PDB file of C-alpha atoms in Angstrom:
ATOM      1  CA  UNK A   1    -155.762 -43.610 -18.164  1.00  0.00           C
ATOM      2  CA  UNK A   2    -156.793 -46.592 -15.765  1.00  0.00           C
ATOM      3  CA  UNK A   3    -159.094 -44.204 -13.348  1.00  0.00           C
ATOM      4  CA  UNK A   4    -162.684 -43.880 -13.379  1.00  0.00           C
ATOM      5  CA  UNK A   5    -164.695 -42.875 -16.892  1.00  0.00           C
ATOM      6  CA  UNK A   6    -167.590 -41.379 -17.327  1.00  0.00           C
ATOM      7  CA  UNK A   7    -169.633 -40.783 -20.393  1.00  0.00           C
ATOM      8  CA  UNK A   8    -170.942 -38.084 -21.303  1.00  0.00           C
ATOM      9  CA  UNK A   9    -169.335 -35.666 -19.116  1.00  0.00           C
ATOM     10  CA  UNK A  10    -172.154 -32.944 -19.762  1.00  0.00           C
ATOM     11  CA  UNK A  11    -175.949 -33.683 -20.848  1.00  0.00           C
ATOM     12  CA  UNK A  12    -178.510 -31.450 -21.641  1.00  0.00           C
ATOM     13  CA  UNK A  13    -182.128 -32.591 -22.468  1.00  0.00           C
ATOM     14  CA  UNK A  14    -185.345 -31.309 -21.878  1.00  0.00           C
ATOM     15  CA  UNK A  15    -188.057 -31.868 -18.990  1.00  0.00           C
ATOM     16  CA  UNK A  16    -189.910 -35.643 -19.663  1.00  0.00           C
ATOM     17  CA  UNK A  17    -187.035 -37.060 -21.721  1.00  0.00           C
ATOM     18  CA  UNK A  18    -184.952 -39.791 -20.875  1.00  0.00           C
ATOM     19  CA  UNK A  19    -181.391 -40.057 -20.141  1.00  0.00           C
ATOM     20  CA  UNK A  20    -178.527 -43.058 -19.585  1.00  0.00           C
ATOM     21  CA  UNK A  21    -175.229 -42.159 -18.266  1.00  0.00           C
ATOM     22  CA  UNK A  22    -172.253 -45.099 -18.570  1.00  0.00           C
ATOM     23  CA  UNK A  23    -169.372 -45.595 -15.948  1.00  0.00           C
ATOM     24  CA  UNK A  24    -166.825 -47.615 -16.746  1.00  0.00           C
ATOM     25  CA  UNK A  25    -165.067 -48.662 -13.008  1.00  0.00           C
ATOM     26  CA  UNK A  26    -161.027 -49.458 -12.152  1.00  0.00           C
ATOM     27  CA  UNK A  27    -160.631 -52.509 -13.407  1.00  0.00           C
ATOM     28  CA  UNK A  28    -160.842 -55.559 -11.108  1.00  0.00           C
ATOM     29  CA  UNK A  29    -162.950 -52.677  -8.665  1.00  0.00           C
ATOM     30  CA  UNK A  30    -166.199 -55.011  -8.412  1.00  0.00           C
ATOM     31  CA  UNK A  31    -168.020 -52.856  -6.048  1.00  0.00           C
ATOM     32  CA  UNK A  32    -169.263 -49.942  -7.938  1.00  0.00           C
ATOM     33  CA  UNK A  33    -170.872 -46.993  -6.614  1.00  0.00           C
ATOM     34  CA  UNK A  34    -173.217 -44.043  -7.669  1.00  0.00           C
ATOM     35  CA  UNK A  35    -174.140 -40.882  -5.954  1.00  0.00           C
ATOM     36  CA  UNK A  36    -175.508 -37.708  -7.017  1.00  0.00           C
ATOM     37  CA  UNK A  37    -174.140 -33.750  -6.039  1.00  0.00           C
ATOM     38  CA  UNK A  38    -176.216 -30.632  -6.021  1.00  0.00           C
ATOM     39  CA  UNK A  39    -175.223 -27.489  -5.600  1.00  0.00           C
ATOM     40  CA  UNK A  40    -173.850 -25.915  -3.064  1.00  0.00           C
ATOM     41  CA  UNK A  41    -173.843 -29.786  -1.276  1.00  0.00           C
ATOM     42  CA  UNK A  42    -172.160 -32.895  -0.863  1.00  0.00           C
ATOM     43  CA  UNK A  43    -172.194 -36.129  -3.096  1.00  0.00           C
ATOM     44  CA  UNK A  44    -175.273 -38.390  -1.710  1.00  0.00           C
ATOM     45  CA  UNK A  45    -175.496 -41.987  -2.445  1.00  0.00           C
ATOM     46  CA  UNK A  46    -177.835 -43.363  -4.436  1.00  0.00           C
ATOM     47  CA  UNK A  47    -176.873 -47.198  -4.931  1.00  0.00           C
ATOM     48  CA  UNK A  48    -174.321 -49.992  -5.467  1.00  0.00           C
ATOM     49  CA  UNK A  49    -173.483 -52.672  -6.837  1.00  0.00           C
ATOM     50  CA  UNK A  50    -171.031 -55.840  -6.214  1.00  0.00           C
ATOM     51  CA  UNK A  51    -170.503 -57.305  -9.270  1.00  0.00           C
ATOM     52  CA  UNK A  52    -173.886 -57.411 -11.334  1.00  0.00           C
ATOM     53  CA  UNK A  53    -175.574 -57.595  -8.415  1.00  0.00           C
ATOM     54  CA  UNK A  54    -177.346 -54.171  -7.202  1.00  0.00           C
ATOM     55  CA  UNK A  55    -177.024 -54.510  -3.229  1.00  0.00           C
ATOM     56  CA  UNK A  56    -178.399 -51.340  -1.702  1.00  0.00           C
ATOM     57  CA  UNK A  57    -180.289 -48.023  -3.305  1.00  0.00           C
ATOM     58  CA  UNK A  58    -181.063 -45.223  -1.702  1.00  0.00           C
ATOM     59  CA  UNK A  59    -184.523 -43.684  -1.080  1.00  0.00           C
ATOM     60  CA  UNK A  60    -183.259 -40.716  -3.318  1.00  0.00           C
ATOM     61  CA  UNK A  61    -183.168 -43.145  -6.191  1.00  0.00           C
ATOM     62  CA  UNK A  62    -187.139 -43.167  -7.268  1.00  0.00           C
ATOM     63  CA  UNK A  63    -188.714 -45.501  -9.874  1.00  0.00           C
ATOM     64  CA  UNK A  64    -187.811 -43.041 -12.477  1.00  0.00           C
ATOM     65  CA  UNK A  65    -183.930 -44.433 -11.548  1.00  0.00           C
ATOM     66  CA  UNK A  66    -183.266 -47.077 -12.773  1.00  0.00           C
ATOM     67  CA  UNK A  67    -179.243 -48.780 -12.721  1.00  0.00           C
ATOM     68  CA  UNK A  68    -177.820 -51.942 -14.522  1.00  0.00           C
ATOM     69  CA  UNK A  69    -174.106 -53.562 -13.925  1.00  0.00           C
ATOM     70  CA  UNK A  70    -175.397 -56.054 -16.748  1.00  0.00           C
ATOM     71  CA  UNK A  71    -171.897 -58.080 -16.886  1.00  0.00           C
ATOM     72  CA  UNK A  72    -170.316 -56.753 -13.537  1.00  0.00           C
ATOM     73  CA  UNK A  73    -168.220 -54.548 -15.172  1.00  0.00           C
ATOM     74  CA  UNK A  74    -169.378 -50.766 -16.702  1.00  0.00           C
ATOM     75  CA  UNK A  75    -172.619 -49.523 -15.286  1.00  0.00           C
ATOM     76  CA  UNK A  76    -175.420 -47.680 -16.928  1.00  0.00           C
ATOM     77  CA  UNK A  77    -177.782 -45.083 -14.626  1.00  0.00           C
ATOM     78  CA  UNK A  78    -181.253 -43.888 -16.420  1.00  0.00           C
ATOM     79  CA  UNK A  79    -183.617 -41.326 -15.831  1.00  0.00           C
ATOM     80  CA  UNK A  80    -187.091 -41.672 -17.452  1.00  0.00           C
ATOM     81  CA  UNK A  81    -188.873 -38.649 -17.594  1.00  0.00           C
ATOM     82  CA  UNK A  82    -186.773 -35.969 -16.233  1.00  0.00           C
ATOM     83  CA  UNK A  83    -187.441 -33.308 -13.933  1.00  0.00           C
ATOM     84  CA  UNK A  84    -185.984 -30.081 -13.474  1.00  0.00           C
ATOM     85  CA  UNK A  85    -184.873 -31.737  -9.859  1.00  0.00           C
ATOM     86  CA  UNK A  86    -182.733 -34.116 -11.823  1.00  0.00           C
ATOM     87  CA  UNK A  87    -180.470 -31.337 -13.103  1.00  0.00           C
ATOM     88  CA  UNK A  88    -177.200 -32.300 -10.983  1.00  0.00           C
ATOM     89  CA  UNK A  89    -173.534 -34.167 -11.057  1.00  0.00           C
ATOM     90  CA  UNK A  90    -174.045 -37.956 -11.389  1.00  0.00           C
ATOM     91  CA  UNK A  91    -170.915 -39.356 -10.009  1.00  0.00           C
ATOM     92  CA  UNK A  92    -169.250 -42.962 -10.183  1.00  0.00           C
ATOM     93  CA  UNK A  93    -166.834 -44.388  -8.001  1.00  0.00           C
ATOM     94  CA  UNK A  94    -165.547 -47.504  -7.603  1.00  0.00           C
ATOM     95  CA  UNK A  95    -163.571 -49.572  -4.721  1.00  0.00           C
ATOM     96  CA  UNK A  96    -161.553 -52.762  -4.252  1.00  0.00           C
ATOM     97  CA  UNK A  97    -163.943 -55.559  -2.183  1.00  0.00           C
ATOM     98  CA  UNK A  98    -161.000 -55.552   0.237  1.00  0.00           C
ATOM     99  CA  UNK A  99    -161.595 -51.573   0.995  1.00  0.00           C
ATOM    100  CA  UNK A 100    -164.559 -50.500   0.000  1.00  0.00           C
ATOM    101  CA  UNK A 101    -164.197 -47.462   2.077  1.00  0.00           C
ATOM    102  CA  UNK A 102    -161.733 -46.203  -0.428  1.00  0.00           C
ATOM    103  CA  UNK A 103    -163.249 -45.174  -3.455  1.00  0.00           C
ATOM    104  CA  UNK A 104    -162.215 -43.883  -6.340  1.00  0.00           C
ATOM    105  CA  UNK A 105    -164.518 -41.411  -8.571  1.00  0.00           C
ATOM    106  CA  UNK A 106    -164.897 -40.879 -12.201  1.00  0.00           C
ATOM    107  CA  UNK A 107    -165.146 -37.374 -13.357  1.00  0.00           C
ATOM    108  CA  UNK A 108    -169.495 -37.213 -13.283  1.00  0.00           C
ATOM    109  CA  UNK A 109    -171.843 -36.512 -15.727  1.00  0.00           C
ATOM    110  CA  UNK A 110    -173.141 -33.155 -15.017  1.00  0.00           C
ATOM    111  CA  UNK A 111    -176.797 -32.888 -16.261  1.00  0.00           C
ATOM    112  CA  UNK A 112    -179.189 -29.826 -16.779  1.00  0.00           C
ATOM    113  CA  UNK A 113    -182.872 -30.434 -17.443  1.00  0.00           C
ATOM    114  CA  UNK A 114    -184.443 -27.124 -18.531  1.00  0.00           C
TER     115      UNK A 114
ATOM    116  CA  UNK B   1    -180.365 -33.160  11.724  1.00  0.00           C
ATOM    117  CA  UNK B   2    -177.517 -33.587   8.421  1.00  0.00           C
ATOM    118  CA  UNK B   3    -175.695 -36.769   9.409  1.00  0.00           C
ATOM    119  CA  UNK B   4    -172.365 -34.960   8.917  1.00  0.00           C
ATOM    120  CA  UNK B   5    -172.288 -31.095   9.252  1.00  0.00           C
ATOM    121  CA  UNK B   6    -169.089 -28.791   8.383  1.00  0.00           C
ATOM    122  CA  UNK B   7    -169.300 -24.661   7.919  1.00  0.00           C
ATOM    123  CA  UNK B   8    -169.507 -24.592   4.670  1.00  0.00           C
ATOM    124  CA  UNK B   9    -167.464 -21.132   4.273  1.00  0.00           C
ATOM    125  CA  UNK B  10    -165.713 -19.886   2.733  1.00  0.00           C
ATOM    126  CA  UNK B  11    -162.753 -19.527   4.455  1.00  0.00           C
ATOM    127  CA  UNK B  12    -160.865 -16.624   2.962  1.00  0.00           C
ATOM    128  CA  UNK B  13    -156.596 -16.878   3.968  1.00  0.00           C
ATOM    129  CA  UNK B  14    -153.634 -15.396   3.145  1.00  0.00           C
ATOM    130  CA  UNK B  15    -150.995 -17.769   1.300  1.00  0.00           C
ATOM    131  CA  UNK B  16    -148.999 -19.518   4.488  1.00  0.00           C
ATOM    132  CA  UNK B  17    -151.678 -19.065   7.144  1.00  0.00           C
ATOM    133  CA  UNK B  18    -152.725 -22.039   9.272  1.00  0.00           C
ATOM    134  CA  UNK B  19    -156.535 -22.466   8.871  1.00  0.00           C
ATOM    135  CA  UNK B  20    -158.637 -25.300  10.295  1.00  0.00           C
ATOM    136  CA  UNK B  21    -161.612 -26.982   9.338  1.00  0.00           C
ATOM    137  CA  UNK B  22    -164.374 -28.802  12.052  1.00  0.00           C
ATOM    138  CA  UNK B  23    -166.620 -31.461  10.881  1.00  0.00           C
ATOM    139  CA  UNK B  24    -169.332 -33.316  13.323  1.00  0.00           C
ATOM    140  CA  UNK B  25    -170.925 -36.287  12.358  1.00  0.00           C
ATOM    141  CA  UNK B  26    -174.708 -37.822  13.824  1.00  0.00           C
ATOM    142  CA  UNK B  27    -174.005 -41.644  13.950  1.00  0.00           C
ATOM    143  CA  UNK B  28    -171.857 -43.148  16.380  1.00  0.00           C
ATOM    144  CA  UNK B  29    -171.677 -46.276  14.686  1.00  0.00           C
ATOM    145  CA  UNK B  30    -169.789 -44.457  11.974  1.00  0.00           C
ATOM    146  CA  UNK B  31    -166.253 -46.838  11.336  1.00  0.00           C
ATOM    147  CA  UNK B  32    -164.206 -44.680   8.815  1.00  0.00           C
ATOM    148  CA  UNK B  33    -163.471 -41.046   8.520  1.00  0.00           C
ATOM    149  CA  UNK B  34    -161.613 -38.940   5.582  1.00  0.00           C
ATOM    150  CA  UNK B  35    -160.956 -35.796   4.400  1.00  0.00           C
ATOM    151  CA  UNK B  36    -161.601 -35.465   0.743  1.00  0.00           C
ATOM    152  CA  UNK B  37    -160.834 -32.289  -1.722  1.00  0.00           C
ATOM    153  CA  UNK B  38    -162.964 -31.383  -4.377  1.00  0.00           C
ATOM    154  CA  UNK B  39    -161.701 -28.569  -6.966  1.00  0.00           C
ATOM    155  CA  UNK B  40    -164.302 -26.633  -8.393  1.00  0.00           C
ATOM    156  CA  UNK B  41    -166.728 -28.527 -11.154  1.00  0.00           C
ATOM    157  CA  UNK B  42    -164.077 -31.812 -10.306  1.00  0.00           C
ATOM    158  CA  UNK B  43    -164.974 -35.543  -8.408  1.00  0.00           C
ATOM    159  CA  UNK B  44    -164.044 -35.681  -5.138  1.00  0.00           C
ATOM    160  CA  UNK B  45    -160.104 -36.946  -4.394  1.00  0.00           C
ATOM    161  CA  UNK B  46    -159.277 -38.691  -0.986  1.00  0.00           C
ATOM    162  CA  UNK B  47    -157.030 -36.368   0.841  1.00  0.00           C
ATOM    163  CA  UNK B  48    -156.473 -38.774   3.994  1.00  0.00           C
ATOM    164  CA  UNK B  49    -157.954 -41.091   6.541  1.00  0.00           C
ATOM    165  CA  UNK B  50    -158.737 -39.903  10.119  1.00  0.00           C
ATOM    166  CA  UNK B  51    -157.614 -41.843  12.729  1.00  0.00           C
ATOM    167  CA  UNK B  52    -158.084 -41.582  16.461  1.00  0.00           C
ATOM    168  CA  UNK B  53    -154.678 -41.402  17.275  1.00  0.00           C
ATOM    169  CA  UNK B  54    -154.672 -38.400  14.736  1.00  0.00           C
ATOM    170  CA  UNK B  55    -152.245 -38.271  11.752  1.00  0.00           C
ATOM    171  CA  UNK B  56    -150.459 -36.042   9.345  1.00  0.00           C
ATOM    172  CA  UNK B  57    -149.297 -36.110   6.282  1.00  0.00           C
ATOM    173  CA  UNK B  58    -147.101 -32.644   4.979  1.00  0.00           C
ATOM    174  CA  UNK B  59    -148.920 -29.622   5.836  1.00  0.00           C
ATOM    175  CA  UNK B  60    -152.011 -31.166   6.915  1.00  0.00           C
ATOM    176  CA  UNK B  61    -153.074 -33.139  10.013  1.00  0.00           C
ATOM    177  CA  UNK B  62    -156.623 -35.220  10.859  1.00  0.00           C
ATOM    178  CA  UNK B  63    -157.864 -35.882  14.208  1.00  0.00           C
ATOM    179  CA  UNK B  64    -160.653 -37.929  15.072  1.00  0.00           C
ATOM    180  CA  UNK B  65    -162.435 -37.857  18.604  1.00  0.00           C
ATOM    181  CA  UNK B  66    -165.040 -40.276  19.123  1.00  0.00           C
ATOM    182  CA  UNK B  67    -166.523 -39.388  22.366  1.00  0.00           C
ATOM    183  CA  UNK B  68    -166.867 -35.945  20.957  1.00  0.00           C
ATOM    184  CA  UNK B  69    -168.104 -37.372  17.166  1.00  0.00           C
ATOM    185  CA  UNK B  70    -165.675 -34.592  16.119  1.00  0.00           C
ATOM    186  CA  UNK B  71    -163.564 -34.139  12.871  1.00  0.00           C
ATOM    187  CA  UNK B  72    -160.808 -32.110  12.674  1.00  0.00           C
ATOM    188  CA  UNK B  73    -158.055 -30.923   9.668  1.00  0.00           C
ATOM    189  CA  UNK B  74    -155.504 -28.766  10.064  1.00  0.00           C
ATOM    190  CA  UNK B  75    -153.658 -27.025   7.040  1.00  0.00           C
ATOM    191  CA  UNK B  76    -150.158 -25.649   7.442  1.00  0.00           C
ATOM    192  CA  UNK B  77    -148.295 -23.093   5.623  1.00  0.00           C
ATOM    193  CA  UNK B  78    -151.227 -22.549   3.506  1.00  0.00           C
ATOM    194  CA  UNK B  79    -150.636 -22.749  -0.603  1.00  0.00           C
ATOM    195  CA  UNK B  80    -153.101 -21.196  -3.572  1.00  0.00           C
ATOM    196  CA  UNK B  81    -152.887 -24.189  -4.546  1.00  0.00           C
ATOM    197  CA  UNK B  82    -154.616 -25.780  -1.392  1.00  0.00           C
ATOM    198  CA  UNK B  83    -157.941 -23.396  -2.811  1.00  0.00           C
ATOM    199  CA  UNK B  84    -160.804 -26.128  -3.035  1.00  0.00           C
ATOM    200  CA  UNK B  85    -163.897 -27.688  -0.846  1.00  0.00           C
ATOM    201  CA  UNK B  86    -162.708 -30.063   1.725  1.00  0.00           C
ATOM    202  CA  UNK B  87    -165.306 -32.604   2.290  1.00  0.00           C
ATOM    203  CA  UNK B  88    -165.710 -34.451   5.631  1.00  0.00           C
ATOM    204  CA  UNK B  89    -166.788 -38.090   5.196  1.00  0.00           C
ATOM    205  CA  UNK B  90    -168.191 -40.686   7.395  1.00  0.00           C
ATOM    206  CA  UNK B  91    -168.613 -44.743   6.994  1.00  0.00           C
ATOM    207  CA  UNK B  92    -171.006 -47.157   8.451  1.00  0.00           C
ATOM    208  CA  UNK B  93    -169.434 -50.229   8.650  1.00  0.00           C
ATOM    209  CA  UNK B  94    -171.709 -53.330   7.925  1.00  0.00           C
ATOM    210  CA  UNK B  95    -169.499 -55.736   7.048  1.00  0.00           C
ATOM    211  CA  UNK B  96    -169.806 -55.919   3.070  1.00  0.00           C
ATOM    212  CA  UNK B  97    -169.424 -52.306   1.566  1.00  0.00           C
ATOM    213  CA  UNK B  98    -169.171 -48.964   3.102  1.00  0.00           C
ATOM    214  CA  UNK B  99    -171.822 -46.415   1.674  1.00  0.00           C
ATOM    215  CA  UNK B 100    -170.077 -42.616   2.255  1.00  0.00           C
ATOM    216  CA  UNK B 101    -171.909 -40.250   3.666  1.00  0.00           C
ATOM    217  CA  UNK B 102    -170.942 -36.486   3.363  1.00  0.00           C
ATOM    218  CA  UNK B 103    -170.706 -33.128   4.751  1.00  0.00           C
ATOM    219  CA  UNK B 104    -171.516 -30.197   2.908  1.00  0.00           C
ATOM    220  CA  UNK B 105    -167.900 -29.135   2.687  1.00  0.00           C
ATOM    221  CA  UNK B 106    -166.217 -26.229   3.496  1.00  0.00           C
ATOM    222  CA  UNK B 107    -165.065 -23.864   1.195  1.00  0.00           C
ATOM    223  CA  UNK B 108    -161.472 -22.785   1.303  1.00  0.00           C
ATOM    224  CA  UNK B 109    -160.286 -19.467  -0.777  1.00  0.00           C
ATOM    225  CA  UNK B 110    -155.942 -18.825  -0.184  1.00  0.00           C
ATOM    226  CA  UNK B 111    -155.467 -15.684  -1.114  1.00  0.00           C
ATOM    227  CA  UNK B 112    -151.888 -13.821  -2.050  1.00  0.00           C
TER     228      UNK B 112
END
């Protein structure tokens, strides 16, 4: 399977622990992209990278967020001390440089915080 | 205001109905436009661009009109299969990489 990976694809933890999800883009898809879905809404962005280098984050990612493209290839999103709030479907996509408006998404970690 | 807004639903239809779904989006200095389909507890898949000059692929056609900010899709012959949340997306475009901003979606719900 060349698409989009995720890992995990479910996480559980409790309120004030931390978390790290990995997404492993397309290959050769240097622009790399993560958003986060709620219930009942649609994906929102959250930040993205171009290569290793993190270009834009949203003001939905706060400094509990923190997200690494160490080697400009997987990705790694963490969440220090998490909140109930947190509890949604972290999703990865990824896009060629020559259209980034088509982007491809892994399958999402879905996390609950209870 | 939500930068793009849709009804979220659902939509209940009987198999081969033609239903339609509206999407309206804030920014006017939004470049791209798409349709995506999300299956329940599943990432979002492009279904298809949105052009001005509206297009179609199959069953389903997209229309775009800018002076309106105005979405359209259109779903022919309607399938169980075509059950799912269709998601109306919008792009800046600044040059570099194009952050996607969606709707809500609307839920659609084919029934025999």
């Amino acid at each position: 399977d060349t698409g989009v990976s995720q890992d995990p694809r479910h996480k559980i933890t409790k309120r004030g622990q931390n978390v790290t999800f990995r997404c492993d883009p397309i290959s050769e898809h240097n622009h790399l992209y993560w958003y986060r879905q709620t219930l009942g809404q649609g994906p929102e962005f959250l930040t993205y990278f171009q290569n290793e280098a993190q270009l834009e984050k949203s003001r939905l990612l706060s400094d509990r967020f923190s997200a690494e493209r160490p080697k400009g290839s997987f990705s790694t999103l963490e969440i220090q001390r998490t909140e109930q709030g947190d509890s949604a479907m972290y999703l990865c996509a990824s896009s060629l440089p020559s259209s980034t408006d088509t982007q491809y998404f892994g399958p999402g970690t879905r996390l609950t915080v209870l | 205001r939500k930068e793009v807004e849709q009804d979220p639903g659902p939509f209940n239809v009987p198999e081969g109905a033609t239903v339609a779904f509206n999407c309206t989006y804030s920014n006017s200095a939004s470049q791209s436009f798409f349709w995506y389909r999300q299956d329940c507890r599943k990432e979002p898949k492009l279904l298809m661009s949105v052009y001005s000059s509206g297009n179609e692929d199959g069953r389903f056609t997209a229309q775009l009109n800018r002076a309106s900010q105005y979405i359209s899709l259109l779903i022919r012959d309607s399938k169980l299969s075509d059950s799912a949340t269709y998601l109306c997306v919008v792009t800046p475009w600044d040059g570099t990489a194009s952050k996607l901003t969606f709707g809500t979606g609307t839920r659609l719900q084919v029934t025999l």
